[in-house]
Coordinates of N, CA and C in Angstrom, one line a residue:
Q224 N 176.2 19.1 57.6 CA 177.4 19.9 57.8 C 177.2 21.2 57.1
E225 N 177.6 22.3 57.8 CA 177.4 23.6 57.2 C 178.3 23.8 56.0
Q226 N 177.7 24.4 55.0 CA 178.5 24.8 53.8 C 178.4 26.2 53.5
L227 N 179.5 26.8 53.1 CA 179.6 28.2 52.6 C 179.9 28.2 51.1
V228 N 179.2 29.0 50.4 CA 179.4 29.0 48.9 C 179.6 30.4 48.5
E229 N 180.8 30.7 47.9 CA 181.0 32.1 47.5 C 180.7 32.2 46.0
S230 N 180.4 33.5 45.6 CA 180.1 33.8 44.2 C 180.4 35.3 44.0
G231 N 180.5 35.7 42.7 CA 180.7 37.1 42.4 C 182.1 37.5 41.9
G232 N 183.0 36.5 42.0 CA 184.4 36.8 41.5 C 184.4 37.1 40.0
G233 N 185.5 37.6 39.5 CA 185.6 37.9 38.1 C 186.9 38.7 37.8
S234 N 186.9 39.2 36.6 CA 188.1 40.0 36.2 C 187.6 41.4 35.9
V235 N 188.3 42.3 36.5 CA 188.0 43.7 36.3 C 189.3 44.5 36.1
Q236 N 189.2 45.7 35.6 CA 190.3 46.6 35.5 C 190.5 47.4 36.8
A237 N 191.7 47.8 37.1 CA 192.0 48.6 38.3 C 191.0 49.8 38.3
G238 N 190.6 50.1 39.5 CA 189.6 51.1 39.7 C 188.1 50.6 39.7
G239 N 188.0 49.4 39.2 CA 186.6 48.8 39.1 C 186.1 48.3 40.4
S240 N 184.9 47.7 40.4 CA 184.2 47.2 41.6 C 183.7 45.8 41.3
L241 N 183.6 45.0 42.4 CA 183.0 43.7 42.4 C 182.2 43.6 43.8
R242 N 181.2 42.8 43.7 CA 180.5 42.4 45.0 C 180.5 40.9 45.1
L243 N 181.1 40.4 46.1 CA 181.2 39.0 46.4 C 180.0 38.6 47.4
S244 N 179.5 37.4 47.2 CA 178.4 36.9 48.0 C 178.8 35.6 48.6
C245 N 178.3 35.3 49.8 CA 178.6 34.0 50.4 C 177.3 33.5 51.0
G246 N 176.8 32.4 50.5 CA 175.6 31.8 51.0 C 175.9 30.7 52.0
T247 N 175.0 30.5 52.9 CA 175.2 29.5 53.9 C 174.0 28.6 54.0
S248 N 174.3 27.3 54.4 CA 173.2 26.4 54.7 C 172.7 26.5 56.1
R249 N 173.4 27.4 56.9 CA 173.0 27.6 58.3 C 172.9 29.1 58.5
Y250 N 171.9 29.5 59.2 CA 171.7 30.9 59.5 C 172.9 31.6 60.0
F251 N 173.4 32.7 59.3 CA 174.5 33.4 59.8 C 174.3 34.1 61.1
G252 N 173.1 34.4 61.4 CA 172.8 35.0 62.7 C 173.1 34.2 63.9
S253 N 173.3 32.9 63.7 CA 173.7 32.0 64.8 C 175.2 32.0 65.0
R254 N 175.9 32.7 64.2 CA 177.4 32.7 64.3 C 177.9 34.0 64.9
L255 N 178.9 33.8 65.8 CA 179.5 35.0 66.4 C 180.2 35.9 65.5
C256 N 181.0 35.2 64.6 CA 181.8 36.0 63.6 C 181.7 35.5 62.2
M257 N 181.8 36.4 61.3 CA 181.9 36.0 59.9 C 183.0 36.9 59.2
G258 N 183.5 36.4 58.1 CA 184.6 37.2 57.6 C 185.0 36.7 56.2
W259 N 185.9 37.5 55.6 CA 186.5 37.2 54.3 C 188.0 37.2 54.4
F260 N 188.6 36.3 53.8 CA 190.1 36.3 53.7 C 190.5 36.0 52.2
R261 N 191.7 36.3 51.8 CA 192.1 36.1 50.5 C 193.5 35.4 50.4
Q262 N 193.8 34.9 49.3 CA 195.1 34.3 49.1 C 195.5 34.5 47.7
A263 N 196.6 35.3 47.5 CA 197.2 35.4 46.2 C 198.1 34.3 45.9
S264 N 198.4 34.1 44.6 CA 199.3 33.0 44.2 C 200.6 33.2 44.9
G265 N 201.1 32.2 45.6 CA 202.4 32.2 46.2 C 202.5 33.0 47.4
K266 N 201.4 33.5 48.0 CA 201.4 34.3 49.2 C 200.6 33.6 50.3
E267 N 200.8 34.2 51.5 CA 200.1 33.7 52.7 C 198.6 34.2 52.6
R268 N 197.8 33.5 53.3 CA 196.4 33.9 53.5 C 196.4 35.2 54.2
E269 N 195.5 36.1 53.8 CA 195.4 37.4 54.5 C 193.9 37.7 54.8
G270 N 193.7 38.0 56.1 CA 192.3 38.4 56.5 C 192.0 39.7 55.9
V271 N 190.8 39.9 55.4 CA 190.4 41.1 54.7 C 189.4 41.9 55.5
A272 N 188.4 41.2 56.0 CA 187.3 41.8 56.7 C 186.6 40.8 57.6
A273 N 186.0 41.4 58.7 CA 185.3 40.5 59.6 C 184.0 41.3 60.1
L274 N 183.0 40.5 60.4 CA 181.7 41.1 60.8 C 181.2 40.3 62.1
R275 N 181.0 41.1 63.1 CA 180.5 40.4 64.4 C 179.0 40.2 64.2
Y276 N 178.4 39.4 65.2 CA 177.0 39.1 65.2 C 176.2 40.3 65.2
D277 N 176.7 41.4 65.8 CA 175.9 42.7 65.9 C 176.3 43.6 64.8
S278 N 176.9 43.1 63.7 CA 177.2 43.9 62.5 C 178.4 44.9 62.7
T279 N 179.1 44.8 63.8 CA 180.3 45.6 63.9 C 181.4 45.0 63.0
A280 N 182.0 45.9 62.2 CA 182.9 45.4 61.1 C 184.3 45.8 61.5
D281 N 185.2 45.0 60.9 CA 186.7 45.3 61.1 C 187.3 45.0 59.8
Y282 N 188.3 45.8 59.4 CA 189.0 45.7 58.1 C 190.5 45.7 58.2
A283 N 191.1 45.0 57.3 CA 192.6 45.1 57.1 C 192.9 46.5 56.6
D284 N 194.0 47.0 57.1 CA 194.4 48.4 56.7 C 194.5 48.5 55.1
S285 N 194.8 47.5 54.5 CA 195.0 47.5 53.0 C 193.7 47.7 52.3
V286 N 192.6 47.5 52.9 CA 191.3 47.6 52.2 C 190.4 48.6 52.8
K287 N 190.8 49.2 53.9 CA 189.9 50.2 54.6 C 189.5 51.3 53.7
G288 N 188.3 51.7 53.7 CA 187.8 52.8 52.8 C 187.4 52.3 51.5
R289 N 187.8 51.1 51.1 CA 187.4 50.6 49.8 C 186.5 49.4 49.8
F290 N 186.6 48.5 50.8 CA 185.8 47.3 51.0 C 184.8 47.5 52.1
T291 N 183.6 46.9 51.9 CA 182.6 46.9 52.9 C 182.0 45.5 53.1
V292 N 182.0 45.0 54.3 CA 181.4 43.7 54.6 C 180.0 43.9 55.2
S293 N 179.1 43.1 54.8 CA 177.7 43.2 55.4 C 177.0 41.9 55.2
K294 N 175.8 41.8 55.8 CA 175.0 40.6 55.6 C 173.6 41.1 55.3
D295 N 172.8 40.2 54.7 CA 171.4 40.6 54.4 C 170.6 40.5 55.6
K296 N 169.4 41.1 55.6 CA 168.5 41.1 56.8 C 168.1 39.7 57.2
A297 N 168.0 38.8 56.2 CA 167.6 37.4 56.6 C 168.7 36.7 57.3
G298 N 169.9 37.2 57.1 CA 171.0 36.5 57.8 C 171.5 35.3 57.0
N299 N 171.2 35.2 55.8 CA 171.6 34.0 55.0 C 172.7 34.3 54.0
T300 N 173.1 35.5 53.8 CA 174.1 35.9 52.8 C 175.0 36.9 53.4
L301 N 176.3 36.7 53.2 CA 177.3 37.6 53.6 C 177.9 38.2 52.3
Y302 N 178.2 39.5 52.4 CA 178.6 40.2 51.2 C 180.0 40.9 51.5
L303 N 180.7 41.1 50.4 CA 181.9 41.9 50.4 C 181.9 42.8 49.2
E304 N 181.6 44.1 49.4 CA 181.6 45.1 48.4 C 183.0 45.6 48.2
M305 N 183.5 45.5 47.0 CA 184.9 45.9 46.8 C 185.0 47.0 45.7
N306 N 185.4 48.2 46.1 CA 185.5 49.3 45.2 C 187.0 49.7 45.0
D307 N 187.2 50.5 44.0 CA 188.6 51.0 43.7 C 189.6 49.9 43.8
L308 N 189.3 48.8 43.1 CA 190.2 47.6 43.1 C 191.5 47.9 42.5
K309 N 192.5 47.2 43.1 CA 193.9 47.4 42.7 C 194.4 46.0 42.3
P310 N 195.5 46.0 41.4 CA 196.0 44.7 41.0 C 196.4 43.8 42.2
E311 N 196.9 44.4 43.3 CA 197.3 43.7 44.5 C 196.1 43.1 45.3
D312 N 194.9 43.4 44.9 CA 193.7 42.8 45.5 C 193.4 41.4 44.8
S313 N 194.1 41.1 43.8 CA 193.8 39.8 43.0 C 194.1 38.6 43.9
G314 N 193.3 37.6 43.8 CA 193.5 36.4 44.5 C 192.2 35.6 44.7
M315 N 192.3 34.5 45.4 CA 191.1 33.7 45.7 C 190.6 34.3 47.0
Y316 N 189.3 34.6 47.0 CA 188.6 35.1 48.1 C 187.7 34.1 48.8
Y317 N 187.8 33.9 50.1 CA 187.0 32.9 50.8 C 186.2 33.6 51.9
C318 N 185.0 33.1 52.1 CA 184.3 33.5 53.3 C 184.4 32.5 54.4
A319 N 184.2 32.9 55.6 CA 184.4 32.0 56.7 C 183.4 32.4 57.8
A320 N 183.2 31.5 58.7 CA 182.2 31.8 59.9 C 182.7 30.9 61.1
G321 N 182.3 31.5 62.2 CA 182.6 30.7 63.5 C 183.1 31.7 64.6
G322 N 184.1 31.3 65.3 CA 184.6 32.1 66.4 C 184.0 31.7 67.7
R323 N 184.8 31.8 68.8 CA 184.4 31.4 70.1 C 184.3 32.6 71.1
T324 N 185.1 33.6 70.8 CA 185.1 34.9 71.5 C 185.1 36.0 70.6
L325 N 184.7 37.2 71.1 CA 184.7 38.4 70.3 C 186.1 38.8 69.7
S326 N 187.1 38.3 70.3 CA 188.5 38.6 69.8 C 188.7 37.8 68.5
D327 N 187.9 36.9 68.2 CA 188.0 36.2 66.9 C 187.4 37.0 65.8
C328 N 186.6 38.0 66.1 CA 185.9 38.7 65.1 C 186.6 40.0 64.6
I329 N 187.9 39.7 64.2 CA 188.7 40.8 63.6 C 189.2 40.3 62.3
S330 N 189.5 41.2 61.4 CA 189.9 40.8 60.1 C 191.1 39.8 60.1
G331 N 192.0 40.1 61.0 CA 193.2 39.2 61.0 C 192.9 37.8 61.4
S332 N 191.8 37.6 62.0 CA 191.4 36.2 62.5 C 190.5 35.5 61.5
A333 N 190.1 36.1 60.4 CA 189.2 35.5 59.5 C 189.7 34.2 59.0
T334 N 191.0 34.1 58.8 CA 191.6 32.8 58.3 C 191.5 31.7 59.3
S335 N 191.2 32.0 60.6 CA 191.1 30.9 61.6 C 189.7 30.5 61.9
L336 N 188.7 31.2 61.4 CA 187.3 30.8 61.6 C 187.1 29.3 61.1
E337 N 186.2 28.6 61.8 CA 186.1 27.2 61.7 C 185.6 26.7 60.3
V338 N 184.6 27.4 59.8 CA 184.0 27.0 58.6 C 184.4 27.9 57.4
K339 N 184.8 27.3 56.3 CA 185.3 28.1 55.2 C 184.7 27.6 53.9
G340 N 184.5 28.5 53.0 CA 184.0 28.1 51.7 C 185.1 27.7 50.7
Q341 N 184.8 27.4 49.5 CA 185.8 27.0 48.5 C 186.5 28.1 47.7
G342 N 185.9 29.3 47.9 CA 186.6 30.5 47.3 C 186.0 30.9 45.9
T343 N 186.3 32.1 45.6 CA 185.9 32.7 44.3 C 187.1 33.6 43.9
L344 N 187.4 33.5 42.6 CA 188.6 34.2 42.1 C 188.4 35.6 41.6
V345 N 189.2 36.5 42.1 CA 189.2 37.9 41.7 C 190.5 38.2 41.0
T346 N 190.4 38.8 39.8 CA 191.6 39.2 39.1 C 191.4 40.7 38.7
V347 N 192.4 41.5 39.1 CA 192.3 42.9 38.8 C 193.5 43.2 37.9
S348 N 193.3 43.7 36.7 CA 194.3 44.1 35.8 C 194.6 45.6 35.8
S349 N 195.9 45.9 35.5 CA 196.3 47.3 35.6 C 196.1 48.0 34.3

């Protein structure tokens, strides 16, 4: 069974940066869509970023210009580069993979992708 494992979370001050990583037991290149979503305490899950098989990216408006999603050349690791972090970016971040059509490869659909990791915690202090 495919497993996704996130790492790279931590505590930073507002304006700081973090890079999250997501490793897979299955080659990401075989997946149509990959993505990241987050969940803050007491709030709904929110899709943050998505990456299509051809590396076309999509972002939630709240993170555009600050976050970048990418994968390594080997196709085994998905990244989320987060810059200019804000306290409202705090939460548990999850990576996900799957999708059946290209319409699944948008940030808002990241929460619906079939395979999800266990999450990594990001805390941004003001």
